[in-house]
Short mmCIF file of C-alpha atoms and ligand atoms in Angstrom, two decimals:
data_model
loop_
_atom_site.label_atom_id
_atom_site.label_comp_id
_atom_site.label_asym_id
_atom_site.label_seq_id
_atom_site.Cartn_x
_atom_site.Cartn_y
_atom_site.Cartn_z
CA MET A 1 -17.50 -14.53 21.85
CA SER A 2 -14.90 -15.65 19.33
CA SER A 3 -11.89 -17.67 20.42
CA LEU A 4 -9.85 -15.63 17.97
CA PHE A 5 -8.45 -12.14 18.26
CA GLN A 6 -10.55 -9.94 16.05
CA ASN A 7 -7.64 -8.48 14.07
CA TYR A 8 -9.28 -9.31 10.74
CA GLN A 9 -12.54 -8.13 9.32
CA ARG A 10 -13.63 -11.56 8.16
CA ARG A 11 -16.30 -12.09 5.52
CA SER A 12 -18.98 -14.57 6.55
CA LEU A 13 -17.98 -17.20 4.05
CA ASN A 14 -16.41 -20.54 4.94
CA LEU A 15 -14.50 -21.83 1.91
CA VAL A 16 -13.73 -25.52 2.16
CA LYS A 17 -12.25 -26.58 -1.18
CA GLY A 18 -11.00 -25.32 -4.48
CA ASN A 19 -10.07 -26.39 -7.98
CA GLY A 20 -8.44 -24.01 -10.45
CA THR A 21 -10.25 -20.66 -10.25
CA VAL A 22 -13.31 -22.14 -8.52
CA VAL A 23 -13.74 -22.39 -4.74
CA GLU A 24 -16.62 -24.00 -2.87
CA ASP A 25 -18.15 -23.04 0.48
CA ASP A 26 -19.43 -25.31 3.26
CA LYS A 27 -22.92 -25.24 1.72
CA GLY A 28 -21.69 -26.48 -1.65
CA ARG A 29 -22.01 -23.11 -3.38
CA GLU A 30 -19.29 -22.29 -5.94
CA TYR A 31 -17.50 -18.98 -6.47
CA LEU A 32 -15.03 -17.65 -9.01
CA ASP A 33 -11.97 -16.79 -6.96
CA PHE A 34 -10.63 -13.51 -8.38
CA THR A 35 -8.61 -12.94 -5.18
CA SER A 36 -6.26 -15.97 -5.36
CA GLY A 37 -5.92 -15.59 -1.59
CA ILE A 38 -4.56 -12.09 -2.33
CA ALA A 39 -2.16 -12.89 -5.17
CA VAL A 40 -1.02 -16.16 -3.62
CA VAL A 41 -2.65 -19.07 -5.44
CA SER A 42 -1.43 -18.00 -8.89
CA LEU A 43 -1.44 -21.52 -10.33
CA GLY A 44 -4.98 -22.14 -9.14
CA HIS A 45 -6.30 -24.24 -6.29
CA SER A 46 -5.26 -27.93 -6.20
CA ASN A 47 -2.79 -27.52 -9.06
CA PRO A 48 -1.66 -31.10 -9.88
CA ALA A 49 2.06 -30.36 -10.38
CA ILE A 50 2.24 -28.44 -7.10
CA LEU A 51 0.35 -31.15 -5.24
CA LYS A 52 2.75 -33.73 -6.63
CA ALA A 53 5.83 -31.76 -5.52
CA LEU A 54 4.43 -31.33 -2.00
CA LYS A 55 3.34 -34.96 -1.71
CA GLU A 56 6.67 -36.36 -2.93
CA GLN A 57 8.73 -34.17 -0.62
CA SER A 58 6.41 -34.79 2.34
CA GLU A 59 7.15 -38.50 2.09
CA LYS A 60 10.94 -37.91 2.12
CA LEU A 61 11.89 -35.16 4.55
CA TRP A 62 9.98 -32.21 6.02
CA HIS A 63 12.57 -30.17 7.77
CA VAL A 64 16.33 -29.75 8.00
CA SER A 65 18.10 -27.01 9.91
CA ASN A 66 19.83 -24.31 7.90
CA LEU A 67 22.98 -25.51 9.65
CA PHE A 68 23.08 -28.22 6.94
CA GLU A 69 23.65 -28.02 3.18
CA SER A 70 20.72 -27.38 0.91
CA PRO A 71 21.19 -28.15 -2.78
CA ALA A 72 17.43 -27.56 -3.23
CA GLN A 73 17.76 -23.98 -1.92
CA GLU A 74 20.79 -23.47 -4.18
CA GLN A 75 18.75 -24.62 -7.17
CA LEU A 76 15.75 -22.43 -6.29
CA ALA A 77 18.03 -19.43 -5.72
CA SER A 78 19.68 -19.87 -9.08
CA SER A 79 16.30 -20.26 -10.84
CA LEU A 80 14.98 -17.08 -9.18
CA THR A 81 18.08 -14.99 -9.92
CA ALA A 82 18.72 -16.17 -13.51
CA GLU A 83 18.68 -13.24 -15.96
CA THR A 84 18.20 -10.68 -13.18
CA PRO A 85 20.49 -8.15 -11.44
CA PHE A 86 20.57 -10.52 -8.45
CA GLU A 87 23.06 -13.27 -7.64
CA HIS A 88 22.09 -14.52 -4.18
CA ALA A 89 19.00 -15.45 -2.20
CA PHE A 90 17.92 -15.76 1.42
CA PHE A 91 14.76 -17.76 2.16
CA CYS A 92 12.24 -16.98 4.89
CA ASN A 93 8.52 -17.53 5.48
CA SER A 94 6.62 -14.38 4.58
CA GLY A 95 6.71 -11.01 2.87
CA ALA A 96 7.28 -9.06 6.06
CA GLU A 97 10.24 -11.26 6.93
CA ALA A 98 11.71 -10.81 3.46
CA ASN A 99 11.44 -7.04 3.93
CA GLU A 100 13.07 -7.26 7.37
CA ALA A 101 16.00 -9.04 5.75
CA ALA A 102 16.16 -6.37 3.04
CA ILE A 103 16.19 -3.52 5.57
CA LYS A 104 18.90 -5.22 7.65
CA LEU A 105 21.04 -5.99 4.61
CA ALA A 106 20.75 -2.44 3.24
CA ARG A 107 21.79 -0.92 6.58
CA LYS A 108 24.63 -3.38 7.07
CA PHE A 109 26.06 -2.99 3.57
CA THR A 110 25.91 0.81 3.47
CA GLY A 111 26.56 1.58 7.14
CA LYS A 112 23.74 4.12 6.79
CA ASN A 113 20.29 4.12 8.34
CA THR A 114 17.77 6.12 6.37
CA ILE A 115 15.41 4.33 4.02
CA ILE A 116 13.09 6.32 1.78
CA THR A 117 9.65 4.75 1.27
CA PHE A 118 6.33 6.04 -0.09
CA ASN A 119 2.83 7.08 0.91
CA HIS A 120 0.22 4.34 0.41
CA SER A 121 2.91 1.66 0.35
CA PHE A 122 2.51 -1.63 2.19
CA HIS A 123 5.46 -3.70 3.35
CA GLY A 124 4.08 -5.87 6.16
CA ARG A 125 3.26 -5.88 9.85
CA THR A 126 6.52 -6.51 11.72
CA PHE A 127 8.17 -3.46 13.29
CA GLY A 128 10.61 -2.85 10.45
CA ALA A 129 8.14 -3.55 7.67
CA MET A 130 5.40 -1.58 9.46
CA SER A 131 7.76 1.36 9.94
CA ALA A 132 8.49 1.28 6.20
CA THR A 133 4.79 1.25 5.35
CA GLY A 134 3.27 4.57 4.26
CA GLN A 135 -0.14 4.14 5.94
CA ASP A 136 -0.77 5.69 9.37
CA LYS A 137 -3.75 3.47 10.14
CA ILE A 138 -1.63 0.33 10.47
CA LYS A 139 0.76 2.02 12.95
CA GLN A 140 -1.78 3.39 15.41
CA GLY A 141 -1.34 2.36 19.03
CA PHE A 142 1.97 0.58 18.56
CA GLY A 143 4.30 3.19 20.01
CA PRO A 144 7.49 4.42 18.40
CA MET A 145 8.32 3.04 14.98
CA LEU A 146 11.80 1.93 13.90
CA GLU A 147 13.84 5.08 13.32
CA SER A 148 15.03 6.61 10.09
CA PHE A 149 12.29 5.90 7.59
CA ARG A 150 11.56 8.89 5.39
CA ILE A 151 8.11 8.45 3.85
CA ILE A 152 7.37 10.68 0.85
CA PRO A 153 4.66 11.00 -1.84
CA TYR A 154 4.83 8.40 -4.64
CA ASN A 155 5.53 9.59 -8.18
CA ASP A 156 6.59 13.03 -6.88
CA PRO A 157 9.96 14.10 -8.34
CA MET A 158 10.37 17.19 -6.11
CA ALA A 159 9.67 15.23 -2.93
CA LEU A 160 12.29 12.67 -3.92
CA GLN A 161 14.85 15.32 -4.67
CA ASP A 162 14.26 16.91 -1.26
CA ALA A 163 14.42 13.59 0.60
CA VAL A 164 17.81 12.44 -0.68
CA ASP A 165 20.88 13.18 1.43
CA HIS A 166 24.15 11.52 2.45
CA ASP A 167 22.50 9.36 5.15
CA VAL A 168 20.20 7.53 2.74
CA ALA A 169 20.99 3.80 2.59
CA ALA A 170 18.16 2.77 0.28
CA ILE A 171 14.97 3.62 -1.53
CA MET A 172 12.32 0.94 -1.06
CA LEU A 173 9.25 0.77 -3.28
CA GLU A 174 6.53 -1.28 -4.90
CA VAL A 175 6.52 -0.99 -8.69
CA ILE A 176 2.74 -1.31 -8.42
CA GLN A 177 1.34 -0.48 -4.97
CA GLY A 178 -0.97 -3.44 -4.40
CA GLU A 179 -2.68 -2.74 -1.08
CA GLY A 180 -2.45 1.00 -1.66
CA GLY A 181 -4.78 1.01 -4.68
CA VAL A 182 -3.01 -0.63 -7.66
CA ASN A 183 -0.93 2.53 -8.23
CA GLN A 184 1.78 2.16 -10.85
CA ILE A 185 5.11 3.92 -10.90
CA ASP A 186 5.43 6.65 -13.58
CA GLU A 187 8.08 6.10 -16.22
CA GLU A 188 9.75 9.45 -15.48
CA PHE A 189 9.73 8.79 -11.74
CA ALA A 190 11.33 5.39 -12.28
CA ALA A 191 14.00 7.03 -14.43
CA GLN A 192 14.66 9.61 -11.70
CA ILE A 193 14.98 6.89 -9.05
CA ALA A 194 17.36 4.88 -11.22
CA GLN A 195 19.49 7.98 -11.72
CA VAL A 196 19.47 9.11 -8.06
CA CYS A 197 20.42 5.62 -6.87
CA LYS A 198 23.29 5.43 -9.32
CA GLU A 199 24.66 8.93 -8.74
CA GLN A 200 24.40 8.89 -4.94
CA ASP A 201 25.28 5.24 -4.33
CA ILE A 202 21.87 4.49 -2.84
CA LEU A 203 20.54 0.93 -2.87
CA LEU A 204 17.23 0.22 -4.55
CA ILE A 205 14.94 -2.30 -2.86
CA VAL A 206 11.85 -3.42 -4.78
CA ASP A 207 9.11 -5.11 -2.78
CA GLU A 208 7.63 -7.59 -5.24
CA VAL A 209 5.80 -9.61 -2.63
CA GLN A 210 2.53 -8.98 -4.51
CA THR A 211 3.71 -8.18 -8.06
CA GLY A 212 6.44 -10.80 -8.49
CA ILE A 213 6.30 -14.35 -9.87
CA GLY A 214 4.41 -13.67 -13.09
CA ARG A 215 1.51 -11.56 -11.74
CA THR A 216 2.21 -8.72 -14.22
CA ALA A 217 3.07 -11.07 -17.14
CA LYS A 218 6.80 -10.74 -16.53
CA LYS A 219 8.71 -12.73 -13.93
CA TYR A 220 9.06 -9.57 -11.87
CA ALA A 221 7.24 -6.25 -12.29
CA PHE A 222 10.42 -4.13 -12.27
CA GLU A 223 11.22 -5.68 -15.67
CA HIS A 224 8.54 -3.37 -17.14
CA THR A 225 10.63 -0.37 -16.02
CA VAL A 226 14.15 1.07 -16.28
CA LEU A 227 14.80 0.19 -12.62
CA LYS A 228 17.78 -1.98 -11.77
CA PRO A 229 17.20 -3.00 -8.16
CA ASP A 230 19.93 -4.22 -5.82
CA ILE A 231 17.51 -6.09 -3.57
CA MET A 232 14.11 -7.65 -4.25
CA THR A 233 11.65 -9.29 -1.89
CA LEU A 234 9.17 -12.05 -2.76
CA ALA A 235 6.56 -14.12 -0.94
CA LYS A 236 2.83 -14.52 -1.71
CA ALA A 237 2.75 -16.45 -5.03
CA LEU A 238 6.15 -18.07 -4.55
CA GLY A 239 4.62 -21.05 -2.73
CA ASN A 240 1.12 -21.01 -4.30
CA GLY A 241 -0.20 -21.06 -0.71
CA PHE A 242 2.64 -22.88 1.01
CA PRO A 243 4.38 -20.25 3.17
CA ILE A 244 7.72 -19.09 1.76
CA GLY A 245 9.41 -15.73 1.28
CA ALA A 246 12.68 -14.74 -0.34
CA MET A 247 15.10 -11.85 -0.49
CA LEU A 248 17.30 -11.66 -3.57
CA GLY A 249 20.39 -9.47 -3.64
CA ALA A 250 23.10 -8.30 -6.02
CA GLN A 251 26.61 -9.73 -6.03
CA LYS A 252 28.13 -6.75 -4.19
CA LEU A 253 25.98 -7.46 -1.10
CA PHE A 254 27.28 -11.01 -0.69
CA ASN A 255 29.77 -10.35 2.11
CA SER A 256 27.38 -8.30 4.23
CA PHE A 257 25.32 -11.35 5.21
CA GLY A 258 27.99 -13.69 6.58
CA PRO A 259 27.51 -16.55 9.07
CA GLY A 260 25.50 -15.49 12.11
CA SER A 261 24.33 -12.18 10.65
CA HIS A 262 20.75 -13.24 9.97
CA GLY A 263 18.65 -16.39 10.02
CA THR A 264 15.41 -18.26 10.54
CA THR A 265 14.46 -21.77 11.64
CA PHE A 266 11.86 -22.60 9.01
CA GLY A 267 13.05 -20.43 6.11
CA GLY A 268 13.69 -22.42 2.96
CA ASN A 269 12.63 -25.72 4.49
CA PRO A 270 12.45 -28.70 2.10
CA LEU A 271 8.64 -28.67 1.80
CA ALA A 272 8.51 -24.95 0.95
CA VAL A 273 11.44 -25.09 -1.43
CA SER A 274 10.18 -28.09 -3.38
CA VAL A 275 6.79 -26.41 -3.82
CA ALA A 276 8.35 -23.07 -4.85
CA GLN A 277 10.57 -24.80 -7.41
CA ALA A 278 7.51 -26.45 -8.95
CA VAL A 279 5.73 -23.07 -8.96
CA ILE A 280 8.43 -21.20 -10.83
CA ASP A 281 9.11 -24.10 -13.20
CA GLN A 282 5.57 -23.48 -14.48
CA ILE A 283 5.31 -19.70 -14.20
CA PHE A 284 8.75 -18.77 -15.60
CA ASP A 285 8.07 -20.66 -18.84
CA PRO A 286 7.94 -17.89 -21.49
CA SER A 287 4.82 -19.36 -23.10
CA PHE A 288 3.05 -19.29 -19.72
CA LEU A 289 3.98 -15.62 -19.21
CA GLN A 290 2.82 -14.89 -22.77
CA GLN A 291 -0.59 -16.31 -21.86
CA VAL A 292 -0.75 -14.15 -18.74
CA GLU A 293 -0.10 -11.15 -20.93
CA GLU A 294 -2.89 -12.11 -23.34
CA LYS A 295 -5.39 -12.85 -20.58
CA GLY A 296 -4.53 -9.63 -18.78
CA ALA A 297 -4.99 -7.60 -21.95
CA TYR A 298 -8.29 -9.35 -22.67
CA LEU A 299 -9.61 -8.84 -19.11
CA THR A 300 -8.63 -5.16 -19.09
CA GLN A 301 -10.16 -4.59 -22.51
CA GLN A 302 -13.41 -6.33 -21.57
CA LEU A 303 -13.62 -4.28 -18.37
CA GLN A 304 -13.05 -1.06 -20.34
CA VAL A 305 -15.72 -1.97 -22.87
CA GLN A 306 -18.34 -3.21 -20.42
CA LEU A 307 -17.72 -1.07 -17.31
CA GLY A 308 -15.68 1.86 -18.55
CA SER A 309 -18.71 3.86 -19.68
CA SER A 310 -20.43 3.74 -16.27
CA GLU A 311 -20.42 7.05 -14.44
CA ASN A 312 -19.36 5.23 -11.26
CA ILE A 313 -16.07 4.06 -12.80
CA LYS A 314 -13.22 6.52 -12.52
CA GLU A 315 -10.36 4.43 -13.87
CA ILE A 316 -9.40 0.87 -14.76
CA ARG A 317 -5.66 0.26 -14.38
CA GLY A 318 -3.07 -2.44 -13.84
CA LYS A 319 -0.66 -4.80 -15.57
CA GLY A 320 -1.07 -8.43 -16.48
CA LEU A 321 -3.48 -9.92 -13.97
CA ILE A 322 -3.35 -7.32 -11.19
CA ILE A 323 -6.13 -4.91 -12.03
CA GLY A 324 -7.66 -2.05 -10.05
CA ILE A 325 -11.09 -0.62 -10.80
CA GLU A 326 -11.40 2.78 -9.15
CA CYS A 327 -15.02 3.60 -8.31
CA ARG A 328 -16.48 6.97 -7.39
CA LYS A 329 -18.40 5.35 -4.55
CA GLY A 330 -19.71 2.11 -3.12
CA ALA A 331 -16.69 -0.18 -3.62
CA ALA A 332 -17.42 -2.09 -0.40
CA GLU A 333 -21.04 -2.70 -1.43
CA LEU A 334 -19.94 -3.87 -4.88
CA ILE A 335 -17.56 -6.40 -3.31
CA GLN A 336 -20.41 -7.83 -1.21
CA GLU A 337 -22.80 -7.89 -4.19
CA ALA A 338 -20.16 -9.60 -6.33
CA GLU A 339 -19.84 -12.28 -3.65
CA ASN A 340 -23.62 -12.75 -3.60
CA ALA A 341 -23.45 -13.18 -7.39
CA GLY A 342 -20.65 -15.77 -7.11
CA LEU A 343 -17.51 -13.69 -7.67
CA LEU A 344 -14.83 -13.08 -5.02
CA ILE A 345 -12.76 -9.89 -5.24
CA VAL A 346 -10.90 -7.72 -2.69
CA PRO A 347 -10.51 -3.98 -2.18
CA ALA A 348 -7.29 -1.96 -2.48
CA GLY A 349 -7.56 1.29 -0.59
CA PRO A 350 -10.97 2.85 0.03
CA ASN A 351 -12.50 2.97 -3.46
CA VAL A 352 -10.66 0.48 -5.60
CA LEU A 353 -11.81 -3.03 -6.52
CA ARG A 354 -8.83 -5.31 -7.03
CA LEU A 355 -8.91 -8.27 -9.40
CA LEU A 356 -6.25 -10.94 -8.87
CA PRO A 357 -7.45 -14.10 -10.62
CA PRO A 358 -5.17 -17.14 -10.75
CA LEU A 359 -2.80 -16.78 -13.73
CA THR A 360 -4.37 -20.03 -14.98
CA VAL A 361 -7.82 -18.41 -15.29
CA SER A 362 -9.71 -19.30 -18.50
CA LYS A 363 -11.25 -16.93 -21.03
CA GLU A 364 -14.70 -18.25 -20.10
CA GLU A 365 -14.07 -17.48 -16.42
CA ILE A 366 -12.93 -13.98 -17.35
CA ASP A 367 -16.13 -13.51 -19.38
CA GLN A 368 -18.26 -14.69 -16.45
CA ALA A 369 -16.51 -12.38 -13.98
CA VAL A 370 -16.81 -9.35 -16.26
CA ALA A 371 -20.49 -10.08 -16.87
CA ILE A 372 -21.15 -10.15 -13.11
CA LEU A 373 -19.22 -6.93 -12.49
CA SER A 374 -20.82 -5.18 -15.44
CA SER A 375 -24.36 -5.94 -14.34
CA LEU A 376 -23.61 -4.84 -10.74
CA VAL A 377 -21.91 -1.61 -11.74
CA HIS A 378 -24.67 -0.55 -14.14
CA GLN A 379 -27.34 -1.59 -11.63
CA SER A 380 -25.75 0.41 -8.78
CA VAL A 381 -25.79 3.57 -10.89
CA SER A 382 -29.42 3.16 -11.97
CA ILE A 383 -30.60 2.60 -8.38
CA ASP A 384 -28.90 5.80 -7.24
CA SER A 385 -30.27 8.05 -9.97
C1 PLP B 1 1.34 -8.86 1.36
C2 PLP B 1 2.46 -7.94 1.23
C3 PLP B 1 3.50 -7.88 2.20
C4 PLP B 1 3.45 -8.67 3.49
O1 PLP B 1 3.54 -10.02 3.28
P1 PLP B 1 3.21 -11.04 4.49
O2 PLP B 1 3.52 -12.38 3.92
O3 PLP B 1 1.76 -10.85 4.83
O4 PLP B 1 4.09 -10.67 5.62
C5 PLP B 1 4.58 -7.04 1.96
N1 PLP B 1 4.64 -6.29 0.85
C6 PLP B 1 3.68 -6.32 -0.09
C7 PLP B 1 3.84 -5.49 -1.31
C8 PLP B 1 2.55 -7.13 0.08
O5 PLP B 1 1.58 -7.12 -0.84
#
């Protein structure tokens, strides 16, 4: 019997090292990592600049309490908020924690309780974040959820209109639902949300834990839309694998999080912050983001050309380097077959294959991955018929 709780469905693969897009298992077999640890290792495994930042900081100071000054947090906060609607940051250790902070801040600032969220959303596993999540399966057996979440269909203008009333503190959404199936917000729905928030004084929280930090070829995915969020949450790629989360907020929220209102021991510790600074110094370079855009367009186009015609493929969608391939059937089998052929991918919802290569992926690696997927998809159809 395992010494671990069995709360994950683990794949029988023991990965022991990585370099760039390539990871190696304990038997010396190499794989193309098109998961990036689920949108985490965006600068690739063993990235030299990130390693250097971690090594240098680790030889100086690992941890300081948040009861002391932190010029490094100030610097990271100002880098993250530059040219955004946000002015201030709070650092924590994960996406769920960033969302907890967002929920608390929204309630405290508005004095209201209700938060509107969406079906198929994912916000994390703590009680607040789980309550916000629009998926019943992750709530089963855990008793009453946190009160006052109103969960409505995504991209449904009528449902939104019906859900808004004077007790709504905030609307919380993913611009692209990552876990829920790589579902993108409609332009008209985004416009409606922007308008409702403005007219009714409702805060907008965007959860960019998966889509932020260059994944969609912009710094943050909301920049593709007309949305002007008041609060944004980040984690996953922010530390390239070193745990760190962040909540960014607009100027007007500043006084709602005063001394003693919220906190964490580890959040924003010197190791995490030095790594995150090195991460965004690379990713926020406009020429880097330009490359993500080009690679994303190339990958999507190659997938369309080589897989799009298969009768098993319903839709290929995404932005930058978060791409969902919706299958008619057999997504789980395809993921296993891809692994056998040397390509790691993850699902998103029941029938969607999700591709999340490191943003540093090469054109050759994209070609290899598409070739593997193409042969598997065409093969699976011919076996069935
Ligand atoms: C992964 C994820 C979370 C949860 O992040 P953790 O670090 O696992 O707590 C929250 N929101 C979104 C959109 C995510 O993809």
